[in-house]
């Protein structure tokens, strides 16, 4: 930890803390990345230095990283360090670790950065949630990403345990490179990126008993744990009863529970601690918007939006879509989302690309209104779920206050 | 009955390309046409259709889709009178050859005389093409350089973006249209959707106003106010 670091790393840590202190005072965001960048420039091995002699869990995947990391921290007990603001590349990681001496660390990790962070942080457990198309105008083709994961998990230096979703063929393709995998069989509705086999490109066959390919690549069995109505795990069953909504969050909690058992935690006690979590960075909890109560949900890619639409509560649905660099500049992905489930509901289109959204909804047979004036919506009594992509979500977070 | 076949959405559908079928079906339905959308999945063979829609895909799936379309006889169906609309990887597959992983050349379907090689860099950004005096707006994300044979006309001239080679985009034949604008390009360009629909159905279409017209007007206004090629990113490859 900090006291045992070499002088160069100590200087770098000092810079991380100082730069972040000033960037927060100057009002430049949460102040978690600027200092981290300075620290890594001074000492490129800073992440390695800061994770040495701590127990590290990495969480990666296209969807659910932030929530799963929060569930892991909550379930692990007190004093767990982590990149809680969601800055999930090394600059965010070193910033989080520079200000905490906690021996337990959970790092949410960007999919593309997983190989490099894995090499530096020497994790005890790596949680792999899912892999699907996201922000494709950045040219992150998911199959290439799966191959890079596979390569890093096969490296002899990596001695940790992999906790992986056995229902996602691309995750399985990557995780099978490791000899120490705990497979978790969880509902995974999105199949859009795994129709053809990652080994031989033939069509994968999805059956009730699991998926398989003619080349022999198949869903690994038996799993360590299975999530259906309850989480079935070493001949016990646990009700999840989470405070955060949706089947996709039960999936996240199932993977987090298996990871915590690997770290010596009791599954029942870990789940009891996870149940206390009801809002994560403004998501899921109720917030105030003028006279209205709104619930903010983040959906930034087809798989995430598909999962979220399946578990919407009653009331109006407002969808806010932007297409800035952080969102991906191309909103074509809206056509991969089965918006038809919204037919018959009251739907408003918001955000910079509200006309793209309204066009997409119209072609899906969903009647909707285009709202050009957001502030006019503050008056009203109906409950609202706001579904927003990345930068639109940040705008909504700023526009609303916790209840 | 108008039959629209969305070809292998599980292989060629990386960027919401399946939306083009939905757009045509909705616009045909609004004009009182009887229309059926066939989702052609891997292993289901190639059914008969009036229009085949091809999307974009990653390298491995692109080769597989090409093999399956050759087996399924897309070329013969085109010669027998079917229409084809293709974007991105679909544009490359219809040609005589294309290059994917490792620069190895792969034989295409030979529906048109177009050859695609790997370009020097990937082109990611807005694409605007002038098609017979009308603006087509879209988004491209590809690394191909496509050269057209002497008898094959481009779809139009590139105004913003790269298209085939920085000068022209796609190609247009008697029953075939192709563009590098991926995803639901027909959603953003209702006039192009109607033109294709009119040709495939052999009917004259009454106007059908919708929010898509507002979207098209907005995209045209945004792109025409911008300097050509500003704000573009060159990716890997
Ligand atoms: Zn296979």
Short mmCIF file of N, CA and C in Angstrom, two decimals, chain A residues 133-142 144 190 192-193 302 329-337, chain B residues 8-20 54-59 62 87-90 122-125 139-143 180-188 236-237:
data_model
loop_
_atom_site.label_atom_id
_atom_site.label_comp_id
_atom_site.label_asym_id
_atom_site.label_seq_id
_atom_site.Cartn_x
_atom_site.Cartn_y
_atom_site.Cartn_z
N UNK A 133 -22.48 -5.50 -29.15
CA UNK A 133 -22.16 -4.28 -29.89
C UNK A 133 -22.42 -3.02 -29.06
N UNK A 134 -21.52 -2.10 -29.09
CA UNK A 134 -21.66 -0.87 -28.32
C UNK A 134 -20.82 0.20 -29.01
N UNK A 135 -21.41 1.33 -29.31
CA UNK A 135 -20.66 2.46 -29.88
C UNK A 135 -19.78 2.02 -31.04
N UNK A 136 -20.42 1.44 -32.04
CA UNK A 136 -19.64 0.80 -33.10
C UNK A 136 -18.88 1.77 -33.98
N UNK A 137 -19.22 3.05 -33.92
CA UNK A 137 -18.44 3.94 -34.77
C UNK A 137 -17.04 4.14 -34.22
N UNK A 138 -16.77 3.56 -33.04
CA UNK A 138 -15.39 3.54 -32.56
C UNK A 138 -14.67 2.28 -33.05
N UNK A 139 -15.34 1.49 -33.88
CA UNK A 139 -14.72 0.33 -34.52
C UNK A 139 -14.26 -0.73 -33.53
N UNK A 140 -14.97 -0.89 -32.44
CA UNK A 140 -14.68 -1.99 -31.53
C UNK A 140 -15.50 -3.19 -31.96
N UNK A 141 -15.00 -3.96 -32.84
CA UNK A 141 -15.78 -5.10 -33.28
C UNK A 141 -15.73 -6.16 -32.18
N UNK A 142 -16.90 -6.65 -31.81
CA UNK A 142 -16.99 -7.45 -30.58
C UNK A 142 -16.21 -8.76 -30.67
N UNK A 144 -13.37 -9.24 -32.19
CA UNK A 144 -11.95 -8.94 -31.92
C UNK A 144 -11.73 -8.74 -30.42
N UNK A 190 -30.23 -11.22 -25.19
CA UNK A 190 -29.63 -10.67 -26.41
C UNK A 190 -28.77 -11.71 -27.12
N UNK A 192 -27.97 -11.05 -30.53
CA UNK A 192 -27.65 -10.36 -31.79
C UNK A 192 -26.20 -10.45 -32.22
N UNK A 193 -25.28 -10.69 -31.29
CA UNK A 193 -23.87 -10.67 -31.66
C UNK A 193 -23.24 -12.04 -31.62
N UNK A 302 -27.98 -1.73 -27.88
CA UNK A 302 -29.17 -2.56 -28.12
C UNK A 302 -29.43 -3.58 -27.01
N UNK A 329 -21.44 8.39 -32.42
CA UNK A 329 -22.03 9.48 -33.21
C UNK A 329 -23.11 8.99 -34.15
N UNK A 330 -23.39 7.70 -34.12
CA UNK A 330 -24.33 7.13 -35.07
C UNK A 330 -25.46 6.42 -34.31
N UNK A 331 -26.67 6.93 -34.35
CA UNK A 331 -27.76 6.29 -33.59
C UNK A 331 -28.44 5.14 -34.33
N UNK A 332 -27.78 4.54 -35.33
CA UNK A 332 -28.37 3.41 -36.06
C UNK A 332 -28.82 2.28 -35.15
N UNK A 333 -28.14 2.13 -34.02
CA UNK A 333 -28.43 1.02 -33.10
C UNK A 333 -29.88 1.02 -32.63
N UNK A 334 -30.56 2.16 -32.75
CA UNK A 334 -31.97 2.20 -32.35
C UNK A 334 -32.80 1.17 -33.11
N UNK A 335 -32.35 0.81 -34.33
CA UNK A 335 -33.10 -0.15 -35.14
C UNK A 335 -32.84 -1.59 -34.72
N UNK A 336 -31.90 -1.80 -33.80
CA UNK A 336 -31.67 -3.14 -33.25
C UNK A 336 -32.47 -3.36 -31.97
N UNK A 337 -33.20 -2.35 -31.53
CA UNK A 337 -33.96 -2.46 -30.28
C UNK A 337 -35.42 -2.74 -30.61
N UNK B 8 -30.09 -12.70 -43.75
CA UNK B 8 -29.16 -13.01 -42.66
C UNK B 8 -28.95 -11.85 -41.68
N UNK B 9 -30.01 -11.38 -41.02
CA UNK B 9 -29.82 -10.30 -40.04
C UNK B 9 -28.84 -10.71 -38.94
N UNK B 10 -28.68 -12.05 -38.73
CA UNK B 10 -27.75 -12.49 -37.69
C UNK B 10 -26.30 -12.44 -38.16
N UNK B 11 -26.06 -12.28 -39.45
CA UNK B 11 -24.68 -12.13 -39.95
C UNK B 11 -24.46 -10.73 -40.47
N UNK B 12 -25.44 -10.23 -41.23
CA UNK B 12 -25.32 -8.91 -41.85
C UNK B 12 -26.36 -7.99 -41.22
N UNK B 13 -26.05 -7.45 -40.06
CA UNK B 13 -27.02 -6.56 -39.43
C UNK B 13 -26.37 -5.83 -38.30
N UNK B 14 -25.07 -5.56 -38.46
CA UNK B 14 -24.29 -5.01 -37.35
C UNK B 14 -24.77 -3.64 -36.92
N UNK B 15 -25.30 -2.86 -37.84
CA UNK B 15 -25.59 -1.46 -37.52
C UNK B 15 -27.07 -1.14 -37.65
N UNK B 16 -27.92 -2.03 -37.20
CA UNK B 16 -29.35 -1.75 -37.32
C UNK B 16 -29.82 -1.81 -38.76
N UNK B 17 -29.08 -2.55 -39.61
CA UNK B 17 -29.43 -2.60 -41.03
C UNK B 17 -30.80 -3.22 -41.27
N UNK B 18 -31.23 -4.07 -40.35
CA UNK B 18 -32.55 -4.69 -40.47
C UNK B 18 -33.65 -3.65 -40.55
N UNK B 19 -33.36 -2.44 -40.06
CA UNK B 19 -34.34 -1.36 -40.10
C UNK B 19 -34.83 -1.05 -41.50
N UNK B 20 -33.99 -1.25 -42.52
CA UNK B 20 -34.41 -0.93 -43.89
C UNK B 20 -35.63 -1.74 -44.31
N UNK B 54 -29.59 -6.53 -48.00
CA UNK B 54 -28.34 -7.00 -47.40
C UNK B 54 -27.74 -5.90 -46.54
N UNK B 55 -27.27 -6.28 -45.34
CA UNK B 55 -26.69 -5.30 -44.43
C UNK B 55 -25.18 -5.40 -44.34
N UNK B 56 -24.63 -4.85 -43.26
CA UNK B 56 -23.19 -4.87 -43.04
C UNK B 56 -22.84 -5.91 -41.99
N UNK B 57 -21.56 -6.30 -41.94
CA UNK B 57 -21.15 -7.28 -40.94
C UNK B 57 -19.65 -7.31 -40.78
N UNK B 58 -19.20 -8.01 -39.74
CA UNK B 58 -17.76 -8.16 -39.53
C UNK B 58 -17.20 -9.17 -40.53
N UNK B 59 -15.88 -9.26 -40.59
CA UNK B 59 -15.21 -10.00 -41.66
C UNK B 59 -15.65 -11.46 -41.76
N UNK B 62 -19.19 -11.89 -42.79
CA UNK B 62 -19.35 -11.43 -44.18
C UNK B 62 -19.03 -12.55 -45.17
N UNK B 87 -26.20 -2.54 -48.31
CA UNK B 87 -25.37 -1.51 -47.69
C UNK B 87 -24.07 -2.15 -47.20
N UNK B 88 -23.01 -1.35 -47.18
CA UNK B 88 -21.76 -1.70 -46.50
C UNK B 88 -21.21 -3.06 -46.96
N UNK B 89 -21.07 -4.04 -46.07
CA UNK B 89 -20.54 -5.35 -46.47
C UNK B 89 -21.39 -5.97 -47.57
N UNK B 90 -22.69 -5.73 -47.54
CA UNK B 90 -23.58 -6.25 -48.58
C UNK B 90 -23.20 -5.72 -49.95
N UNK B 122 -9.70 3.18 -42.12
CA UNK B 122 -11.13 3.00 -41.96
C UNK B 122 -11.81 4.36 -42.02
N UNK B 123 -12.96 4.42 -42.64
CA UNK B 123 -13.71 5.66 -42.74
C UNK B 123 -14.92 5.59 -41.82
N UNK B 124 -14.97 6.50 -40.87
CA UNK B 124 -16.07 6.51 -39.91
C UNK B 124 -16.64 7.92 -39.85
N UNK B 125 -17.90 8.08 -40.20
CA UNK B 125 -18.51 9.40 -40.08
C UNK B 125 -19.70 9.56 -41.00
N UNK B 139 -24.56 7.36 -42.60
CA UNK B 139 -23.37 7.21 -41.78
C UNK B 139 -22.59 6.01 -42.30
N UNK B 140 -21.28 6.17 -42.47
CA UNK B 140 -20.48 5.05 -42.98
C UNK B 140 -19.45 4.63 -41.94
N UNK B 141 -19.09 3.35 -41.97
CA UNK B 141 -18.06 2.81 -41.07
C UNK B 141 -17.49 1.59 -41.76
N UNK B 142 -16.45 1.78 -42.55
CA UNK B 142 -15.92 0.67 -43.35
C UNK B 142 -14.48 0.97 -43.74
N UNK B 143 -13.77 -0.06 -44.19
CA UNK B 143 -12.38 0.12 -44.60
C UNK B 143 -12.15 -0.26 -46.05
N UNK B 180 -22.56 2.78 -49.24
CA UNK B 180 -21.78 2.55 -48.03
C UNK B 180 -22.47 3.14 -46.80
N UNK B 181 -23.54 3.91 -46.99
CA UNK B 181 -24.28 4.41 -45.82
C UNK B 181 -24.96 3.22 -45.16
N UNK B 182 -24.50 2.85 -43.97
CA UNK B 182 -25.00 1.62 -43.37
C UNK B 182 -26.26 1.89 -42.55
N UNK B 183 -26.65 0.87 -41.84
CA UNK B 183 -27.77 1.03 -40.92
C UNK B 183 -29.02 1.38 -41.68
N UNK B 184 -29.95 1.96 -40.99
CA UNK B 184 -31.26 2.20 -41.60
C UNK B 184 -31.22 3.44 -42.50
N UNK B 185 -30.43 3.40 -43.56
CA UNK B 185 -30.30 4.57 -44.44
C UNK B 185 -31.65 4.92 -45.05
N UNK B 186 -32.51 3.94 -45.25
CA UNK B 186 -33.82 4.25 -45.83
C UNK B 186 -34.73 4.95 -44.82
N UNK B 187 -34.43 4.81 -43.51
CA UNK B 187 -35.20 5.55 -42.51
C UNK B 187 -34.89 7.04 -42.59
N UNK B 188 -33.63 7.35 -42.85
CA UNK B 188 -33.22 8.75 -42.91
C UNK B 188 -33.58 9.40 -44.25
N UNK B 236 -8.72 2.35 -37.05
CA UNK B 236 -7.66 1.39 -37.31
C UNK B 236 -7.69 0.90 -38.75
N UNK B 237 -6.77 0.07 -39.08
CA UNK B 237 -6.57 -0.60 -40.38
C UNK B 237 -5.63 0.16 -41.26
#
